[in-house]
Amino acid sequence: MSRRRQQNRDDEDNGFAEWGGYMEAKKAKLREQYKETTAKEVEKLSDIFTGVSILVNGLTNPSSDQLKLLMAQHGGTFHLYQSSTTTHIIASNLPNVKINKLGSVPIVKPSWITDSIALNKLLDYKRYLLYTNQTTTQPPLDFPVVAKTASDPHFLEEFYSNSRLHLISTLGAEYKQFISDLREKPRDFPGRVKLSHVPKTGAVPQTPVVMHIDMDCFFVSVGLRTRPELRGLPVAVTHARRAQLNPNKEREETVTLNMDRMPEGVELRMIDGRSSMSEVASCSYEARKCGVKNGMFLGAAAKLCPQIKTIPYDFEGYKEVSMVLYKTLASYTLNIEAVSCDEMYVEVSDLLKSYDLSVEDWANHIRDEIKTATGCPCSTGFGSNRLQARLATKKAKPDGSYYLKPEDVESYLAEIALADLPGVGYATLSKLKSLGLETCGDVQVASLGVLQRELGAKMGETLLEQAKGIDRKPLNYTHERKSVSAEINYGIRFKTINECYNFLESLGNEVWSRLNEIKMRAKTVTLKLMIRAADAPLETAKFLGHGLCDSVSKSQTLAHHISDVKILHREVRTLYDKMNVNYAELRGLGVQLTKLEKLAPINPTLSNFLQQESKKIQPTGDKTASRGRELVRPPSGEKVATRGRPRKNSKGQKNSLSNFFKNKKEITGQNKSVEIKKAEVDLNVLQELPPEIRAEIIKEYNLETPAPKPPLESPETAPPAKKSPFSGLNWPQLKPILYKWLQSEQKPDNYDVVLLGEHFRQSAITRDIDWLPTAMNFLYRNFAQMNCCWHKAYHKIVDLVQQGMVARYGGTLLIKRDFDCLNCF
DNA sequence: ATCCTCCCCTAC
DNA sequence: TAAGGTAGGGGAGGAT
């Protein structure tokens, strides 16, 4: 897979701009071409973009899809996520580009692609840079760095951007959060108007009705939206394109070696040294007819079904379709329990009653709407509890619906295979088989004691109930996280101990940043290792897989929750060292955090204290006091929920800095991996801040720049000081609030720090400074006791005070600055 | 009894 | 080549 040296680097494009009309016509033709070819197999037209790998950011013209096709036609590569092999970012709009994330990869306008194609040669991208102070050297295209194993610093990123299981997990969690968040606010249901026009053909059920929706072979269906010619054929989504690999003696030996260790009947027996071991993420029903199953190796699938067609992953497509699915349902009700990106339970009893619908009327309507909106088929199952609904879906599939009525439950259940019960997997099934049990009917008449002896108390009991169609667990609409973990069991082949340590640190950073995203802290760290089994061959059958392993874990619970990523790193490392494992034998690593506690709402921020305290002090005080609780609102699902628009600011709240941020992200001094997402900002308040503070906040929170307002400096002409939420409090009143703040927070919230510093600065500007030296002394003494984050916060406040002093008096106050802290410098 | 740690199992 | 993650339920067995 060597890449040819790129041709035509020199500026041979001088004067091409004069070709305006010609170029436009060419581009229009390209767009036409796109329309014609999307449905067909991609035809190779040139090699212009050999060695070029693009990532499209934001909306572009041509669209991302069109660029993807163009790259395929002209020898380039299209990335859905940035990886170490991405050579160019394509973007049209500066605000859409999160520059800090993109690193040194040049950001180029899409016309670079279309112009290059029009001229049939690779033009110099420098002329197409989206903005100017970028790198102008061509990226090294000849020897691309591919993050192959966990020894590479970019491995984690690279791996995640290709992992279907990672995507499934993260999307599932996001939709749970999405529904939780939507339920926080009162909401209307615009979809319901459509229900009045639905033809009424049956009786409204008088018993509770739970619906289970499941998309049919989700990944395949999404892929077939743009490949209609493959409908009706056996199709599988895999990374590999071909089931047969090129001959390779060494590999064949490795596979044979591994097969010898595998027990009879294991799927590995179906493959040989030339079979692809890429996993089937999803397969069409036509493929299932031949015995192909999700999770099977492609090589094995092709043995069962030689005509099988493979299609690549489309992670963006899965996200889009599942969002449409959830939004469609959420426009009718929020009594939804999200299961995963393509599956959910919905309580529909009330909806059916309110709109006089039979189960069938509703099922037809909603399935039709989902199909129209997503282009993908789904199946629905109905029953009087989640178990019945789920079992009904089995019968409904594919592309159908089934209602398991209460009176049919007993006979329907009797025929159900135990393997079809949720919670019964490979291990449970074989235990049950050893008891001679195969169907729910068998279990219905089995004794509780026998089941419990074999499966345990709880499992035995639930299985007996399940076999009778009983499910006491109600739908769970909201959701509280109990653990956060990151685990990699692929590509782990360390050559030195430091590679191992570095990777543990990446995992630590990963879980830490996920923990921050959900605004939680943890007390327990668990390290999980997969170690090559003693008799397993050194190399695995699957390329860089984990092979046969022993798995061990060790945990450490701390007295207090972990306040800093460095502490986490230290704990992980200590655990690893204690486990006394040879790094070369590692095949998998995972870091898990448990004993979680909510960070923001439980530990009130300074602003919350202020709201409460000033209420006590000024019972008739200004309106800002009553708005304190707003800040306690749990974060909204940032990635999927609506966000980002400035809240309307009704009068009377204009000066409330406490109204400034909703959903702010914690800033940590140490942890650069914490991505600061756009906060919801009250732009009016932002504009009223002095320019340097404004600039800082814009920078810190990575906001788009609002239209600047004339600075309010020049003390003589400055308008009267803004009424901050602190105004009206004298120092003796403020002091205990600050003291509480110090005790309640692990780290000062950046917003609170700026808020306080700004109050001090305004005090200086309004010549209200008698108390300032005392206050600063108080802060110095108390902040000195705290960790380095507080020291930094103190310096920020001092800077703001001095700015105010200089502005008003032309000089600075004498304030102590240096802490006896090694970390600060 | 109840809790904790270290597993295993399951689902998507 | 290939991208074998992640959260939750729960059991065994020891500590309290």
Coordinates of C-alpha atoms in Angstrom, one line a residue, chain A residues 350-729:
Chain A
D350 CA -52.3 6.8 27.1
L351 CA -51.5 7.8 23.6
L352 CA -53.7 5.1 22.2
K353 CA -56.6 6.0 24.5
S354 CA -56.3 9.7 23.8
Y355 CA -56.4 9.3 20.1
D356 CA -58.8 6.3 19.9
L357 CA -56.2 4.1 18.2
S358 CA -55.9 0.4 18.1
V359 CA -52.4 -1.1 18.4
E360 CA -52.4 -1.9 14.7
D361 CA -53.5 1.6 13.7
W362 CA -50.7 3.1 15.7
A363 CA -48.1 0.6 14.6
N364 CA -48.9 1.2 10.9
H365 CA -48.7 4.9 11.3
I366 CA -45.4 5.0 13.3
R367 CA -43.7 2.4 11.2
D368 CA -44.6 4.2 8.1
E369 CA -43.4 7.5 9.4
I370 CA -40.1 6.0 10.5
K371 CA -39.6 4.4 7.1
T372 CA -40.3 7.7 5.3
A373 CA -38.1 9.7 7.6
T374 CA -35.1 7.4 7.8
G375 CA -35.3 5.3 4.6
C376 CA -34.9 2.3 6.8
P377 CA -37.4 -0.4 7.9
C378 CA -38.1 -1.2 11.5
S379 CA -40.2 -3.7 13.4
T380 CA -42.5 -3.1 16.3
G381 CA -43.6 -5.5 19.1
F382 CA -46.4 -4.8 21.5
G383 CA -47.3 -6.4 24.8
S384 CA -48.4 -5.5 28.3
N385 CA -44.8 -5.3 29.6
R386 CA -41.4 -4.9 28.2
L387 CA -40.6 -8.6 28.0
Q388 CA -43.8 -9.3 26.0
A389 CA -43.1 -6.4 23.7
R390 CA -39.6 -7.6 23.1
L391 CA -40.6 -11.1 22.4
A392 CA -43.4 -9.9 20.1
T393 CA -40.7 -8.0 18.0
K394 CA -39.0 -11.3 17.4
K395 CA -42.0 -12.5 15.5
A396 CA -42.6 -9.2 13.8
K397 CA -39.2 -9.1 12.2
P398 CA -38.3 -8.2 9.5
D399 CA -40.2 -5.1 8.7
G400 CA -43.4 -6.0 10.5
S401 CA -45.4 -5.6 13.7
Y402 CA -47.0 -8.0 16.2
Y403 CA -49.2 -7.5 19.2
L404 CA -48.9 -10.2 21.9
K405 CA -52.3 -9.9 23.5
P406 CA -52.7 -10.7 27.2
E407 CA -54.8 -13.7 26.5
D408 CA -52.2 -15.2 24.1
V409 CA -49.2 -14.8 26.4
E410 CA -49.2 -18.2 28.0
S411 CA -49.4 -20.2 24.7
Y412 CA -47.0 -17.9 22.9
L413 CA -44.4 -18.1 25.7
A414 CA -44.5 -21.9 25.9
E415 CA -43.0 -22.1 22.4
I416 CA -40.3 -19.6 22.9
A417 CA -36.8 -20.9 23.0
L418 CA -34.9 -20.0 26.1
A419 CA -32.1 -18.5 24.0
D420 CA -34.6 -15.8 22.9
L421 CA -35.2 -14.5 26.5
P422 CA -33.3 -11.4 27.2
G423 CA -30.5 -12.1 29.7
V424 CA -30.1 -15.7 28.5
G425 CA -26.8 -15.9 26.7
Y426 CA -24.3 -18.6 25.8
A427 CA -23.4 -19.5 29.4
T428 CA -26.8 -19.5 30.9
L429 CA -28.1 -21.5 27.9
S430 CA -25.7 -24.3 28.3
K431 CA -26.4 -24.5 32.0
L432 CA -30.1 -24.8 31.2
K433 CA -29.4 -27.4 28.5
S434 CA -27.6 -29.5 31.1
L435 CA -30.8 -29.4 33.1
G436 CA -32.7 -30.6 30.0
L437 CA -34.5 -27.3 29.5
E438 CA -34.9 -25.8 26.1
T439 CA -38.1 -23.8 25.9
C440 CA -39.9 -21.4 28.2
G441 CA -42.6 -24.1 28.4
D442 CA -40.0 -26.4 30.0
V443 CA -39.0 -23.8 32.5
Q444 CA -42.6 -22.9 33.4
V445 CA -43.0 -26.3 35.0
A446 CA -39.4 -26.5 36.4
S447 CA -38.8 -26.1 40.2
L448 CA -37.6 -22.8 41.5
G449 CA -35.0 -24.5 43.7
V450 CA -33.4 -26.3 40.8
L451 CA -33.2 -23.1 38.7
Q452 CA -31.7 -21.2 41.6
R453 CA -29.2 -23.8 42.4
E454 CA -27.9 -23.7 38.8
L455 CA -28.2 -20.0 38.1
G456 CA -28.2 -18.3 41.5
A457 CA -31.0 -16.9 43.5
K458 CA -31.9 -13.9 41.5
M459 CA -31.4 -15.3 38.0
G460 CA -33.4 -18.4 38.9
E461 CA -36.3 -16.3 40.1
T462 CA -36.3 -14.0 37.1
L463 CA -36.0 -16.8 34.6
L464 CA -39.0 -18.5 36.1
E465 CA -41.0 -15.3 35.8
Q466 CA -39.8 -14.6 32.3
A467 CA -40.8 -18.0 31.2
K468 CA -44.3 -17.1 32.1
G469 CA -44.2 -13.7 30.4
I470 CA -44.0 -11.8 33.7
D471 CA -41.7 -8.7 33.9
R472 CA -41.9 -6.5 36.9
K473 CA -39.3 -4.0 35.8
P474 CA -41.0 -0.8 34.7
L475 CA -39.7 1.3 31.9
N476 CA -36.9 3.5 33.0
Y477 CA -37.1 6.9 31.4
T478 CA -34.3 8.6 33.3
H479 CA -31.0 7.3 34.0
E480 CA -28.1 7.8 36.4
R481 CA -24.6 6.6 35.5
K482 CA -22.9 4.2 37.9
S483 CA -19.6 3.7 36.1
V484 CA -17.4 5.2 33.4
S485 CA -14.8 3.1 31.7
A486 CA -12.5 2.9 28.7
E487 CA -11.1 -0.4 27.6
I488 CA -9.1 -1.6 24.6
N489 CA -8.5 -5.2 23.9
Y490 CA -7.2 -4.8 20.4
G491 CA -3.8 -3.8 19.1
I492 CA -2.1 -4.2 22.5
R493 CA 1.5 -5.3 21.8
F494 CA 3.9 -3.3 24.0
K495 CA 7.6 -3.4 23.2
T496 CA 8.7 -1.4 26.2
I497 CA 7.3 -0.7 29.7
N498 CA 7.0 3.0 28.8
E499 CA 4.7 2.3 25.9
C500 CA 2.5 0.6 28.4
Y501 CA 2.6 3.4 30.9
N502 CA 1.9 5.9 28.2
F503 CA -1.1 4.0 27.0
L504 CA -2.4 3.7 30.6
E505 CA -2.2 7.4 30.7
S506 CA -4.2 7.8 27.5
L507 CA -6.8 5.6 29.0
G508 CA -6.8 7.6 32.1
N509 CA -7.2 10.8 30.2
E510 CA -10.0 9.2 28.2
V511 CA -12.1 8.2 31.2
W512 CA -11.3 11.5 33.0
S513 CA -12.6 13.5 30.1
R514 CA -15.8 11.3 29.9
L515 CA -16.3 11.8 33.6
N516 CA -16.0 15.5 33.1
E517 CA -18.5 15.4 30.3
I518 CA -21.1 14.0 32.6
K519 CA -20.0 16.3 35.4
M520 CA -19.2 13.6 37.9
R521 CA -16.4 12.5 40.2
A522 CA -15.3 9.0 41.2
K523 CA -13.9 7.3 44.3
T524 CA -12.9 3.9 42.9
V525 CA -10.5 3.1 40.1
T526 CA -10.4 -0.4 38.6
L527 CA -7.7 -1.6 36.3
K528 CA -8.5 -4.5 34.1
L529 CA -5.9 -6.5 32.2
M530 CA -6.2 -9.2 29.6
I531 CA -3.1 -11.4 29.6
R532 CA -2.2 -13.9 27.0
A533 CA -3.2 -17.3 28.2
A534 CA -0.3 -19.5 29.1
D535 CA -0.8 -22.0 26.3
A536 CA -1.9 -19.4 23.7
P537 CA 0.4 -18.8 20.8
L538 CA 2.3 -15.5 20.8
E539 CA 0.5 -14.3 17.8
T540 CA -3.2 -14.4 17.5
A541 CA -5.3 -15.7 14.6
K542 CA -7.0 -12.3 14.2
F543 CA -4.6 -9.6 13.3
L544 CA -3.6 -7.7 16.5
G545 CA -6.5 -9.4 18.3
H546 CA -6.3 -10.4 21.9
G547 CA -6.6 -14.2 21.3
L548 CA -7.1 -16.5 24.2
C549 CA -6.6 -14.6 27.4
D550 CA -6.9 -14.6 31.2
S551 CA -8.6 -11.5 32.5
V552 CA -7.7 -10.0 35.8
S553 CA -8.7 -6.8 37.6
K554 CA -7.8 -4.8 40.6
S555 CA -9.4 -1.8 42.2
Q556 CA -8.6 0.9 44.7
T557 CA -11.1 2.9 46.6
L558 CA -10.0 6.3 47.8
A559 CA -11.1 8.2 50.8
H560 CA -12.2 11.2 48.7
H561 CA -13.3 11.5 45.2
I562 CA -10.5 12.0 42.7
S563 CA -10.1 15.7 42.1
D564 CA -7.3 15.7 39.5
V565 CA -6.4 13.6 36.5
K566 CA -2.9 13.3 37.9
I567 CA -4.2 11.5 40.9
L568 CA -6.0 9.2 38.6
H569 CA -2.8 8.5 36.6
R570 CA -1.0 7.8 39.8
E571 CA -3.6 5.3 41.0
V572 CA -3.8 3.5 37.7
R573 CA 0.0 3.2 37.6
T574 CA 0.1 1.9 41.2
L575 CA -2.5 -0.7 40.4
Y576 CA -0.6 -1.8 37.4
D577 CA 2.6 -2.1 39.3
K578 CA 0.9 -4.1 42.0
M579 CA -0.5 -6.6 39.6
N580 CA 3.0 -7.6 38.6
V581 CA 2.3 -8.5 35.0
N582 CA 4.8 -8.6 32.1
Y583 CA 3.9 -5.8 29.8
A584 CA 4.8 -7.9 26.7
E585 CA 2.1 -10.4 27.6
L586 CA -0.7 -7.8 27.8
R587 CA -3.4 -8.1 25.2
G588 CA -6.0 -5.7 26.6
L589 CA -6.3 -2.9 29.1
G590 CA -9.2 -1.1 30.7
V591 CA -9.7 1.7 33.3
Q592 CA -13.0 1.9 35.0
L593 CA -14.3 4.5 37.5
T594 CA -17.1 3.7 40.0
K595 CA -18.6 5.1 43.2
L596 CA -19.6 8.1 41.2
E597 CA -21.0 11.3 42.6
K598 CA -22.5 14.2 40.8
L599 CA -20.2 17.2 40.7
A600 CA -21.8 20.4 39.9
P601 CA -25.3 20.3 41.4
I602 CA -24.3 18.7 44.7
N603 CA -21.3 20.9 45.2
P604 CA -22.8 24.3 44.8
T605 CA -20.7 26.8 43.0
L606 CA -19.9 30.2 44.4
S607 CA -22.8 31.7 42.4
N608 CA -25.2 29.3 43.9
F609 CA -24.1 30.2 47.4
L610 CA -24.3 33.8 46.5
Q611 CA -27.9 33.4 45.3
Q612 CA -28.9 31.7 48.5
E613 CA -26.9 33.8 50.8
S614 CA -27.9 37.2 49.3
K615 CA -31.5 36.0 49.5
K616 CA -31.1 35.7 53.3
I617 CA -29.3 39.0 53.5
Q618 CA -31.5 41.0 51.2
P619 CA -34.9 39.4 51.5
T620 CA -36.5 42.1 49.3
G621 CA -33.4 42.3 47.2
D622 CA -33.1 42.3 43.4
K623 CA -34.6 39.7 41.1
T624 CA -31.3 38.1 40.5
A625 CA -31.5 36.3 43.8
S626 CA -34.4 34.2 42.8
R627 CA -32.7 32.9 39.7
G628 CA -30.0 31.0 41.6
R629 CA -31.6 27.6 41.1
E630 CA -31.3 27.9 37.3
L631 CA -27.6 27.2 37.6
V632 CA -28.3 23.9 39.4
R633 CA -30.0 22.5 36.4
P634 CA -28.3 19.3 35.2
P635 CA -26.5 19.6 32.0
S636 CA -28.4 19.0 28.8
G637 CA -27.4 16.4 26.4
E638 CA -24.9 18.5 24.7
K639 CA -24.2 16.4 21.6
V640 CA -27.7 15.6 20.7
A641 CA -30.0 18.1 22.4
T642 CA -30.7 21.5 21.0
R643 CA -28.2 24.0 22.3
G644 CA -26.1 26.9 21.7
R645 CA -28.6 29.6 21.1
P646 CA -28.4 32.6 23.5
R647 CA -31.3 32.5 25.8
K648 CA -33.7 35.4 25.5
N649 CA -32.9 37.9 28.1
S650 CA -35.9 39.5 29.5
K651 CA -35.4 42.8 31.2
G652 CA -34.6 42.9 34.9
Q653 CA -32.2 40.0 34.4
K654 CA -29.8 41.9 32.3
N655 CA -27.1 42.4 34.9
S656 CA -27.3 38.9 36.3
L657 CA -23.9 37.4 35.8
S658 CA -25.3 34.3 37.4
N659 CA -27.5 34.0 34.3
F660 CA -24.4 33.9 32.2
F661 CA -23.7 30.3 31.6
K662 CA -25.9 27.4 31.3
N663 CA -24.2 24.1 30.9
K664 CA -20.8 25.3 31.4
K665 CA -17.9 22.9 31.1
E666 CA -15.4 22.5 33.8
I667 CA -12.0 23.9 33.0
T668 CA -9.1 22.1 34.5
G669 CA -5.7 23.5 34.6
Q670 CA -3.9 20.3 34.1
N671 CA -6.1 18.3 31.8
K672 CA -5.8 19.5 28.2
S673 CA -7.8 16.6 26.9
V674 CA -11.0 18.0 28.4
E675 CA -12.6 19.4 25.4
I676 CA -14.3 22.7 26.2
K677 CA -17.6 22.7 24.3
K678 CA -19.5 25.7 23.4
A679 CA -21.4 27.0 26.4
E680 CA -24.7 28.6 26.2
V681 CA -24.0 32.3 26.7
D682 CA -25.9 35.3 27.5
L683 CA -24.5 37.5 24.8
N684 CA -25.8 40.7 26.3
V685 CA -24.0 40.1 29.5
L686 CA -20.9 39.0 27.6
Q687 CA -20.8 42.3 25.7
E688 CA -21.0 44.3 28.8
L689 CA -17.8 42.9 30.2
P690 CA -14.6 44.8 29.7
P691 CA -12.8 43.8 26.6
E692 CA -10.0 41.8 28.2
I693 CA -12.4 39.7 30.3
R694 CA -14.5 39.2 27.3
A695 CA -11.5 38.1 25.2
E696 CA -10.5 35.7 27.9
I697 CA -13.9 34.2 28.2
I698 CA -14.2 33.9 24.4
K699 CA -10.9 32.2 24.4
E700 CA -11.5 29.9 27.3
Y701 CA -14.9 28.8 26.2
N702 CA -14.0 28.7 22.6
L703 CA -17.0 30.9 21.6
E704 CA -17.6 32.6 18.3
T705 CA -16.8 36.2 18.7
P706 CA -19.8 38.4 19.2
A707 CA -20.0 41.8 17.7
P708 CA -17.7 44.0 19.7
K709 CA -19.0 46.8 21.7
P710 CA -17.1 50.0 22.5
P711 CA -15.0 49.5 25.6
L712 CA -16.3 51.0 28.8
E713 CA -12.8 51.8 30.1
S714 CA -11.7 55.4 30.6
P715 CA -12.7 55.7 34.3
E716 CA -13.8 59.3 34.1
T717 CA -16.4 58.6 31.4
A718 CA -17.3 55.1 32.4
P719 CA -20.9 54.6 33.2
P720 CA -21.9 53.8 36.8
A721 CA -20.7 50.4 37.8
K722 CA -22.8 47.5 36.7
K723 CA -24.8 46.0 39.4
S724 CA -23.1 42.6 39.9
P725 CA -24.7 39.8 41.8
F726 CA -22.3 40.7 44.6
S727 CA -23.4 44.3 44.7
G728 CA -25.0 45.3 47.9
L729 CA -23.0 42.9 49.9

